[in-house]
Amino acid sequence: MSTDTQDTLQKFIFDNAAVRGEFVEISTTWREIQQHHNYPDAVKTVLGEMVAAAALLSANLKFNGAIIMQIHGDGPVRLLVVECDSELRLRATAKIRDGAEIADGSGLTALLNQSGKGRFVITLDPIDKMPGQQPYQGIVPLDGDDMATVIENYMLRSEQLDTRLWLAADPGISRGLLLQKLPRHSGKEDQVAQKSEAEDLETWNRAVMLASTLKQPELLSTDIQTLMNRLFWEETIRVFEPAHPQFHCSCTREKVGNMLKMLGRDEVEGALDELGQLAINCDFCGKHYAFDKVDCAQLFVGNSPVDVLIPASDVKH
Ligand SMILES: [Zn+2]
C-alpha cells in the first residue's frame, strides 16, 4: 500500500439508534508534526494518541474554531499540546524536562503523572468570539492510566456523554476509534427518536463490546475500511463522506511578538544585550523568527493588548 495515502476521518452512525462513531487515521500529518523533533518513542506514542483523540473530538465541534488539548505533566514530560480546528487542521508539540531520561514503553502515568499532579486542560476556542468572550477552558486531573481513559472520563464529567475511545500510535501512524451514545431528542418526525432508550442502550453496549475486541497492535496495523468491516459487519451502519486531517501551523510573526511582549521589556532588553538579536523557532512547525533591537523596540511602542493563549515557543538563549 502507498505510504502517502490521505489522512482520513470517517464518521458513521448506527442506523436507527442514537449511537455514532468515528475512525481516524493520521499518517502524513503525524509525520509532519514530528519533523522538527526527535522525541523518544514513548513520547511519540502518547502524543500520537492525543493527536488522534483531538481529531476525533474536533470533528464534532459545534462552532467554527479550535480545540486545544494540553497535558501539564509532573514527570519527565512537562507539556503535551495538540490543537485541531473545525477543518481538522492539526499541530502538536511535546516539551520534555531538561535531562529527563525516558525508558522505552513508559506510559502516560510514568511520563506525565508520577505524583498525581498531572493536569488535563481542554480549551474550546471559537474564531468569531463575541466582544469580551473568553475561550471555554476545562481543567481536570489526569484521571486514568492511558490517553483514552483520561478523555473518556473528561467527556463523561464535562459533557455528560458516554464516550469510548480506542487509540494507538507509533512513529508512522496514529489511529483511533470513537463511539458515542448521543442524548435522545424528543422530535417526533425523527426516525432516530422513535426507538426507545432501551434499544439505544442495547446498540451502544453491543458496539462497545465489538470495539473492545480491538487491541492496539491490530488498530495500528489495519486500515479503517478493514477495521469497520471486521468489527461491525453485522451492524447496519450509515457512513458519511470522509474528511481529511492535515498539518497546519497558525504561528505568525505577530503572535511571536506578542509572546515577547508578555515576557516584558526588561527581560527582552536583557536578552538583546546578551545576544544581539532574538531567535525564536516555532515549536510546532520549526519556522524561524528573528527580532533585532529595532523590532523589539517597536513591540513596546504603544499599549496594544496582548492576547496569547499558549506561548508559541521558548526564547532560545
Ligand atoms: Zn509554527
CSV table of N, CA, C and O in Angstrom, one decimal, residues 198-297:
chain,number,residue,atom,x,y,z
A,198,ALA,N,-34.0,2.1,25.6
A,198,ALA,CA,-33.5,0.7,25.9
A,198,ALA,C,-32.9,0.1,24.7
A,198,ALA,O,-31.8,-0.5,24.8
A,199,GLU,N,-33.5,0.4,23.5
A,199,GLU,CA,-32.8,-0.1,22.3
A,199,GLU,C,-31.5,0.6,22.0
A,199,GLU,O,-30.6,0.0,21.5
A,200,ASP,N,-31.5,1.9,22.2
A,200,ASP,CA,-30.2,2.6,22.1
A,200,ASP,C,-29.1,2.0,22.9
A,200,ASP,O,-28.0,1.8,22.5
A,201,LEU,N,-29.5,1.7,24.2
A,201,LEU,CA,-28.6,1.2,25.1
A,201,LEU,C,-28.1,-0.2,24.7
A,201,LEU,O,-26.9,-0.5,24.8
A,202,GLU,N,-29.0,-0.9,24.1
A,202,GLU,CA,-28.6,-2.3,23.6
A,202,GLU,C,-27.6,-2.1,22.4
A,202,GLU,O,-26.5,-2.8,22.4
A,203,THR,N,-27.9,-1.2,21.5
A,203,THR,CA,-26.9,-1.0,20.4
A,203,THR,C,-25.6,-0.5,20.9
A,203,THR,O,-24.5,-0.9,20.5
A,204,TRP,N,-25.7,0.5,21.9
A,204,TRP,CA,-24.5,1.0,22.5
A,204,TRP,C,-23.6,-0.1,23.1
A,204,TRP,O,-22.4,-0.2,22.8
A,205,ASN,N,-24.2,-0.9,23.9
A,205,ASN,CA,-23.5,-2.0,24.6
A,205,ASN,C,-22.9,-2.9,23.6
A,205,ASN,O,-21.7,-3.4,23.8
A,206,ARG,N,-23.6,-3.2,22.6
A,206,ARG,CA,-23.1,-4.2,21.6
A,206,ARG,C,-21.9,-3.6,20.8
A,206,ARG,O,-20.9,-4.2,20.6
A,207,ALA,N,-22.1,-2.3,20.4
A,207,ALA,CA,-21.0,-1.6,19.7
A,207,ALA,C,-19.7,-1.5,20.5
A,207,ALA,O,-18.6,-1.8,20.0
A,208,VAL,N,-19.9,-1.2,21.8
A,208,VAL,CA,-18.7,-1.1,22.7
A,208,VAL,C,-18.0,-2.5,22.9
A,208,VAL,O,-16.8,-2.6,22.8
A,209,MET,N,-18.9,-3.5,23.0
A,209,MET,CA,-18.4,-4.9,23.1
A,209,MET,C,-17.6,-5.3,21.9
A,209,MET,O,-16.5,-5.8,22.0
A,210,LEU,N,-18.1,-5.0,20.7
A,210,LEU,CA,-17.4,-5.3,19.5
A,210,LEU,C,-16.1,-4.5,19.4
A,210,LEU,O,-15.1,-5.1,19.1
A,211,ALA,N,-16.2,-3.2,19.7
A,211,ALA,CA,-15.0,-2.4,19.6
A,211,ALA,C,-13.9,-2.8,20.6
A,211,ALA,O,-12.7,-2.7,20.3
A,212,SER,N,-14.4,-3.3,21.7
A,212,SER,CA,-13.4,-3.7,22.8
A,212,SER,C,-12.6,-5.0,22.4
A,212,SER,O,-11.6,-5.3,23.1
A,213,THR,N,-13.0,-5.6,21.4
A,213,THR,CA,-12.2,-6.8,20.9
A,213,THR,C,-10.9,-6.2,20.2
A,213,THR,O,-10.0,-7.0,19.9
A,214,LEU,N,-10.9,-4.9,19.9
A,214,LEU,CA,-9.8,-4.3,19.2
A,214,LEU,C,-8.6,-4.1,20.1
A,214,LEU,O,-8.7,-3.3,21.0
A,215,LYS,N,-7.5,-4.7,19.8
A,215,LYS,CA,-6.3,-4.5,20.5
A,215,LYS,C,-5.4,-3.5,19.8
A,215,LYS,O,-5.5,-3.4,18.6
A,216,GLN,N,-4.5,-2.9,20.5
A,216,GLN,CA,-3.7,-1.8,19.9
A,216,GLN,C,-2.8,-2.3,18.7
A,216,GLN,O,-2.8,-1.6,17.7
A,217,PRO,N,-2.2,-3.5,18.7
A,217,PRO,CA,-1.5,-3.9,17.5
A,217,PRO,C,-2.3,-4.0,16.3
A,217,PRO,O,-1.9,-3.6,15.2
A,218,GLU,N,-3.6,-4.5,16.5
A,218,GLU,CA,-4.5,-4.6,15.4
A,218,GLU,C,-4.9,-3.2,14.9
A,218,GLU,O,-5.0,-2.9,13.6
A,219,LEU,N,-5.2,-2.3,15.8
A,219,LEU,CA,-5.6,-0.9,15.4
A,219,LEU,C,-4.4,-0.2,14.7
A,219,LEU,O,-4.7,0.5,13.7
A,220,LEU,N,-3.2,-0.5,15.1
A,220,LEU,CA,-2.0,0.1,14.4
A,220,LEU,C,-1.8,-0.4,13.0
A,220,LEU,O,-1.4,0.4,12.1
A,221,SER,N,-2.2,-1.7,12.8
A,221,SER,CA,-1.8,-2.3,11.5
A,221,SER,C,-2.9,-2.4,10.5
A,221,SER,O,-2.7,-3.0,9.4
A,222,THR,N,-4.1,-1.9,10.8
A,222,THR,CA,-5.2,-2.2,10.0
A,222,THR,C,-5.9,-0.9,9.5
A,222,THR,O,-6.1,0.0,10.3
A,223,ASP,N,-6.2,-0.9,8.2
A,223,ASP,CA,-6.8,0.4,7.7
A,223,ASP,C,-8.3,0.5,8.1
A,223,ASP,O,-8.9,-0.5,8.5
A,224,ILE,N,-8.8,1.7,8.0
A,224,ILE,CA,-10.1,2.0,8.6
A,224,ILE,C,-11.2,1.1,7.9
A,224,ILE,O,-12.0,0.5,8.7
A,225,GLN,N,-11.1,0.9,6.6
A,225,GLN,CA,-12.2,0.2,6.0
A,225,GLN,C,-12.2,-1.3,6.5
A,225,GLN,O,-13.3,-1.8,6.8
A,226,THR,N,-11.0,-1.9,6.6
A,226,THR,CA,-10.9,-3.2,7.1
A,226,THR,C,-11.4,-3.3,8.5
A,226,THR,O,-12.2,-4.3,8.9
A,227,LEU,N,-11.1,-2.4,9.4
A,227,LEU,CA,-11.5,-2.4,10.8
A,227,LEU,C,-13.0,-2.3,10.8
A,227,LEU,O,-13.7,-3.0,11.6
A,228,MET,N,-13.6,-1.4,10.0
A,228,MET,CA,-15.0,-1.2,10.0
A,228,MET,C,-15.7,-2.5,9.7
A,228,MET,O,-16.7,-2.9,10.4
A,229,ASN,N,-15.3,-3.1,8.6
A,229,ASN,CA,-15.9,-4.4,8.2
A,229,ASN,C,-15.7,-5.5,9.2
A,229,ASN,O,-16.6,-6.2,9.5
A,230,ARG,N,-14.5,-5.5,9.8
A,230,ARG,CA,-14.2,-6.6,10.7
A,230,ARG,C,-15.0,-6.5,12.0
A,230,ARG,O,-15.6,-7.5,12.5
A,231,LEU,N,-15.2,-5.2,12.5
A,231,LEU,CA,-15.9,-5.0,13.8
A,231,LEU,C,-17.4,-5.0,13.6
A,231,LEU,O,-18.1,-5.6,14.5
A,232,PHE,N,-17.9,-4.4,12.6
A,232,PHE,CA,-19.3,-4.1,12.6
A,232,PHE,C,-20.0,-4.7,11.4
A,232,PHE,O,-21.0,-4.2,10.9
A,233,TRP,N,-19.5,-5.8,10.9
A,233,TRP,CA,-20.1,-6.4,9.7
A,233,TRP,C,-21.5,-6.8,9.9
A,233,TRP,O,-22.3,-6.9,8.9
A,234,GLU,N,-21.9,-7.1,11.1
A,234,GLU,CA,-23.3,-7.5,11.3
A,234,GLU,C,-24.3,-6.3,11.6
A,234,GLU,O,-25.5,-6.5,11.8
A,235,GLU,N,-23.7,-5.1,11.7
A,235,GLU,CA,-24.5,-4.0,12.0
A,235,GLU,C,-24.9,-3.2,10.8
A,235,GLU,O,-24.3,-3.3,9.8
A,236,THR,N,-26.0,-2.5,10.9
A,236,THR,CA,-26.5,-1.6,9.8
A,236,THR,C,-25.9,-0.2,10.2
A,236,THR,O,-26.3,0.4,11.1
A,237,ILE,N,-25.0,0.2,9.3
A,237,ILE,CA,-24.2,1.4,9.6
A,237,ILE,C,-24.4,2.4,8.4
A,237,ILE,O,-24.3,1.9,7.3
A,238,ARG,N,-24.6,3.6,8.7
A,238,ARG,CA,-24.5,4.7,7.7
A,238,ARG,C,-23.2,5.4,7.8
A,238,ARG,O,-22.8,5.9,8.8
A,239,VAL,N,-22.5,5.5,6.6
A,239,VAL,CA,-21.2,6.1,6.6
A,239,VAL,C,-21.2,7.4,5.9
A,239,VAL,O,-21.9,7.5,4.9
A,240,PHE,N,-20.6,8.4,6.5
A,240,PHE,CA,-20.6,9.7,5.9
A,240,PHE,C,-19.4,10.0,5.0
A,240,PHE,O,-18.4,9.2,5.0
A,241,GLU,N,-19.4,11.0,4.2
A,241,GLU,CA,-18.3,11.4,3.4
A,241,GLU,C,-17.0,11.5,4.3
A,241,GLU,O,-17.1,12.2,5.3
A,242,PRO,N,-15.9,10.9,3.9
A,242,PRO,CA,-14.7,11.1,4.8
A,242,PRO,C,-14.2,12.5,4.8
A,242,PRO,O,-14.3,13.2,3.8
A,243,ALA,N,-13.6,12.9,5.9
A,243,ALA,CA,-12.9,14.2,5.9
A,243,ALA,C,-11.4,13.9,6.0
A,243,ALA,O,-11.0,12.8,6.3
A,244,HIS,N,-10.6,15.0,5.8
A,244,HIS,CA,-9.1,14.7,5.7
A,244,HIS,C,-8.3,15.6,6.6
A,244,HIS,O,-8.1,16.8,6.3
A,245,PRO,N,-7.8,15.1,7.8
A,245,PRO,CA,-7.0,15.9,8.6
A,245,PRO,C,-5.7,16.3,7.9
A,245,PRO,O,-5.2,15.6,7.0
A,246,GLN,N,-5.2,17.5,8.2
A,246,GLN,CA,-3.9,17.9,7.6
A,246,GLN,C,-3.1,18.8,8.6
A,246,GLN,O,-3.7,19.4,9.5
A,247,PHE,N,-1.8,18.9,8.4
A,247,PHE,CA,-1.0,19.7,9.2
A,247,PHE,C,-1.2,21.2,8.9
A,247,PHE,O,-1.2,21.6,7.7
A,248,HIS,N,-1.3,22.0,9.9
A,248,HIS,CA,-1.3,23.4,9.7
A,248,HIS,C,-0.8,24.1,11.0
A,248,HIS,O,-1.3,23.8,12.0
A,249,CYS,N,0.1,25.0,10.8
A,249,CYS,CA,0.6,25.8,12.0
A,249,CYS,C,0.1,27.2,11.8
A,249,CYS,O,0.2,27.9,10.8
A,250,SER,N,-0.5,27.7,12.9
A,250,SER,CA,-1.1,29.1,12.9
A,250,SER,C,-0.1,30.1,13.4
A,250,SER,O,-0.6,31.2,13.7
A,251,CYS,N,1.1,29.8,13.5
A,251,CYS,CA,2.1,30.8,14.1
A,251,CYS,C,2.2,31.9,13.1
A,251,CYS,O,2.2,31.8,11.9
A,252,THR,N,2.4,33.1,13.7
A,252,THR,CA,2.7,34.3,12.9
A,252,THR,C,3.7,35.1,13.6
A,252,THR,O,3.9,35.0,14.8
A,253,ARG,N,4.4,36.0,12.9
A,253,ARG,CA,5.3,36.9,13.5
A,253,ARG,C,4.7,37.8,14.6
A,253,ARG,O,5.2,38.1,15.6
A,254,GLU,N,3.4,38.2,14.3
A,254,GLU,CA,2.7,39.0,15.3
A,254,GLU,C,2.5,38.2,16.6
A,254,GLU,O,2.7,38.8,17.7
A,255,LYS,N,2.2,36.9,16.5
A,255,LYS,CA,1.9,36.1,17.7
A,255,LYS,C,3.3,36.0,18.5
A,255,LYS,O,3.3,36.0,19.7
A,256,VAL,N,4.3,35.8,17.8
A,256,VAL,CA,5.6,35.6,18.4
A,256,VAL,C,6.0,36.9,19.1
A,256,VAL,O,6.5,37.0,20.2
A,257,GLY,N,5.7,38.0,18.4
A,257,GLY,CA,5.9,39.4,19.0
A,257,GLY,C,5.1,39.5,20.3
A,257,GLY,O,5.6,40.1,21.3
A,258,ASN,N,3.9,39.1,20.3
A,258,ASN,CA,3.0,39.2,21.5
A,258,ASN,C,3.6,38.4,22.6
A,258,ASN,O,3.5,38.8,23.8
A,259,MET,N,4.2,37.2,22.3
A,259,MET,CA,4.8,36.4,23.3
A,259,MET,C,6.0,37.2,24.0
A,259,MET,O,6.2,37.1,25.2
A,260,LEU,N,6.8,37.8,23.1
A,260,LEU,CA,7.9,38.6,23.6
A,260,LEU,C,7.4,39.7,24.5
A,260,LEU,O,8.0,40.0,25.6
A,261,LYS,N,6.3,40.3,24.1
A,261,LYS,CA,5.7,41.4,24.9
A,261,LYS,C,5.3,40.9,26.3
A,261,LYS,O,5.5,41.6,27.3
A,262,MET,N,4.8,39.7,26.3
A,262,MET,CA,4.4,39.1,27.6
A,262,MET,C,5.6,38.9,28.5
A,262,MET,O,5.4,38.9,29.7
A,263,LEU,N,6.7,38.6,27.9
A,263,LEU,CA,7.9,38.4,28.8
A,263,LEU,C,8.3,39.7,29.5
A,263,LEU,O,8.9,39.7,30.5
A,264,GLY,N,7.9,40.8,28.8
A,264,GLY,CA,8.2,42.1,29.4
A,264,GLY,C,9.5,42.8,28.9
A,264,GLY,O,10.4,42.1,28.4
A,265,ARG,N,9.5,44.1,28.9
A,265,ARG,CA,10.5,44.9,28.3
A,265,ARG,C,11.9,44.6,28.9
A,265,ARG,O,12.9,44.4,28.2
A,266,ASP,N,12.0,44.4,30.3
A,266,ASP,CA,13.3,44.2,30.9
A,266,ASP,C,13.9,42.9,30.5
A,266,ASP,O,15.1,42.8,30.1
A,267,GLU,N,13.1,41.9,30.5
A,267,GLU,CA,13.5,40.5,30.1
A,267,GLU,C,14.1,40.6,28.6
A,267,GLU,O,15.1,40.0,28.3
A,268,VAL,N,13.3,41.2,27.7
A,268,VAL,CA,13.6,41.2,26.3
A,268,VAL,C,14.9,42.0,26.1
A,268,VAL,O,15.8,41.6,25.4
A,269,GLU,N,15.0,43.2,26.8
A,269,GLU,CA,16.2,44.0,26.6
A,269,GLU,C,17.4,43.3,27.1
A,269,GLU,O,18.5,43.4,26.6
A,270,GLY,N,17.2,42.6,28.3
A,270,GLY,CA,18.4,41.9,28.8
A,270,GLY,C,18.9,40.8,27.8
A,270,GLY,O,20.1,40.7,27.6
A,271,ALA,N,17.9,40.1,27.2
A,271,ALA,CA,18.3,39.1,26.3
A,271,ALA,C,19.0,39.7,25.0
A,271,ALA,O,19.9,39.1,24.5
A,272,LEU,N,18.5,40.8,24.6
A,272,LEU,CA,19.1,41.5,23.5
A,272,LEU,C,20.5,42.0,23.7
A,272,LEU,O,21.4,41.8,22.9
A,273,ASP,N,20.7,42.5,24.9
A,273,ASP,CA,22.1,42.9,25.3
A,273,ASP,C,23.0,41.8,25.2
A,273,ASP,O,24.2,41.9,24.8
A,274,GLU,N,22.5,40.6,25.6
A,274,GLU,CA,23.4,39.4,25.7
A,274,GLU,C,23.6,38.8,24.3
A,274,GLU,O,24.7,38.4,23.9
A,275,LEU,N,22.6,38.8,23.5
A,275,LEU,CA,22.6,38.1,22.2
A,275,LEU,C,22.6,38.9,20.9
A,275,LEU,O,22.9,38.4,19.9
A,276,GLY,N,22.3,40.2,21.1
A,276,GLY,CA,22.3,41.0,19.9
A,276,GLY,C,20.9,40.9,19.2
A,276,GLY,O,20.3,42.0,18.8
A,277,GLN,N,20.4,39.7,18.9
A,277,GLN,CA,19.1,39.6,18.4
A,277,GLN,C,18.4,38.3,19.0
A,277,GLN,O,19.1,37.5,19.5
A,278,LEU,N,17.1,38.3,18.9
A,278,LEU,CA,16.4,37.1,19.5
A,278,LEU,C,16.0,36.2,18.4
A,278,LEU,O,15.5,36.6,17.4
A,279,ALA,N,16.3,34.9,18.5
A,279,ALA,CA,16.0,33.9,17.5
A,279,ALA,C,15.0,33.0,18.1
A,279,ALA,O,15.2,32.4,19.2
A,280,ILE,N,13.8,32.9,17.5
A,280,ILE,CA,12.8,32.1,18.1
A,280,ILE,C,12.3,31.1,17.0
A,280,ILE,O,12.0,31.5,15.9
A,281,ASN,N,12.3,29.8,17.4
A,281,ASN,CA,11.8,28.8,16.5
A,281,ASN,C,10.4,28.3,17.0
A,281,ASN,O,10.2,28.0,18.1
A,282,CYS,N,9.4,28.3,16.1
A,282,CYS,CA,8.1,27.8,16.4
A,282,CYS,C,8.2,26.3,16.8
A,282,CYS,O,8.8,25.5,16.1
A,283,ASP,N,7.7,26.0,18.0
A,283,ASP,CA,7.8,24.6,18.5
A,283,ASP,C,6.9,23.6,17.6
A,283,ASP,O,7.2,22.4,17.6
A,284,PHE,N,6.0,24.2,17.0
A,284,PHE,CA,5.0,23.3,16.2
A,284,PHE,C,5.5,23.0,14.8
A,284,PHE,O,5.4,21.9,14.3
A,285,CYS,N,6.1,24.0,14.1
A,285,CYS,CA,6.4,23.8,12.7
A,285,CYS,C,7.9,24.1,12.4
A,285,CYS,O,8.3,23.9,11.3
A,286,GLY,N,8.6,24.6,13.4
A,286,GLY,CA,10.0,24.8,13.2
A,286,GLY,C,10.4,26.2,12.5
A,286,GLY,O,11.5,26.5,12.3
A,287,LYS,N,9.3,27.0,12.2
A,287,LYS,CA,9.6,28.2,11.5
A,287,LYS,C,10.4,29.1,12.4
A,287,LYS,O,10.3,29.2,13.6
A,288,HIS,N,11.4,29.8,11.7
A,288,HIS,CA,12.3,30.7,12.4
A,288,HIS,C,11.9,32.1,12.4
A,288,HIS,O,11.5,32.7,11.3
A,289,TYR,N,11.9,32.8,13.5
A,289,TYR,CA,11.6,34.2,13.6
A,289,TYR,C,12.8,34.9,14.3
A,289,TYR,O,13.2,34.5,15.3
A,290,ALA,N,13.2,36.0,13.7
A,290,ALA,CA,14.3,36.8,14.3
A,290,ALA,C,13.8,38.2,14.6
A,290,ALA,O,13.0,38.8,13.9
A,291,PHE,N,14.1,38.7,15.8
A,291,PHE,CA,13.8,40.0,16.3
A,291,PHE,C,15.0,40.7,16.7
A,291,PHE,O,15.7,40.3,17.7
A,292,ASP,N,15.4,41.8,16.0
A,292,ASP,CA,16.6,42.6,16.4
A,292,ASP,C,16.1,43.7,17.3
A,292,ASP,O,15.0,43.8,17.7
A,293,LYS,N,17.1,44.6,17.6
A,293,LYS,CA,16.8,45.7,18.6
A,293,LYS,C,15.6,46.6,18.1
A,293,LYS,O,14.8,47.0,18.9
A,294,VAL,N,15.7,46.9,16.8
A,294,VAL,CA,14.6,47.8,16.3
A,294,VAL,C,13.2,47.1,16.4
A,294,VAL,O,12.3,47.7,16.8
A,295,ASP,N,13.2,45.8,16.0
A,295,ASP,CA,12.0,45.0,16.0
A,295,ASP,C,11.4,45.0,17.5
A,295,ASP,O,10.2,45.2,17.7
A,296,CYS,N,12.3,44.8,18.4
A,296,CYS,CA,11.9,44.7,19.8
A,296,CYS,C,11.4,46.0,20.3
A,296,CYS,O,10.4,46.1,21.1
A,297,ALA,N,12.1,47.1,20.0
A,297,ALA,CA,11.7,48.4,20.4
A,297,ALA,C,10.3,48.7,19.9
A,297,ALA,O,9.5,49.3,20.7
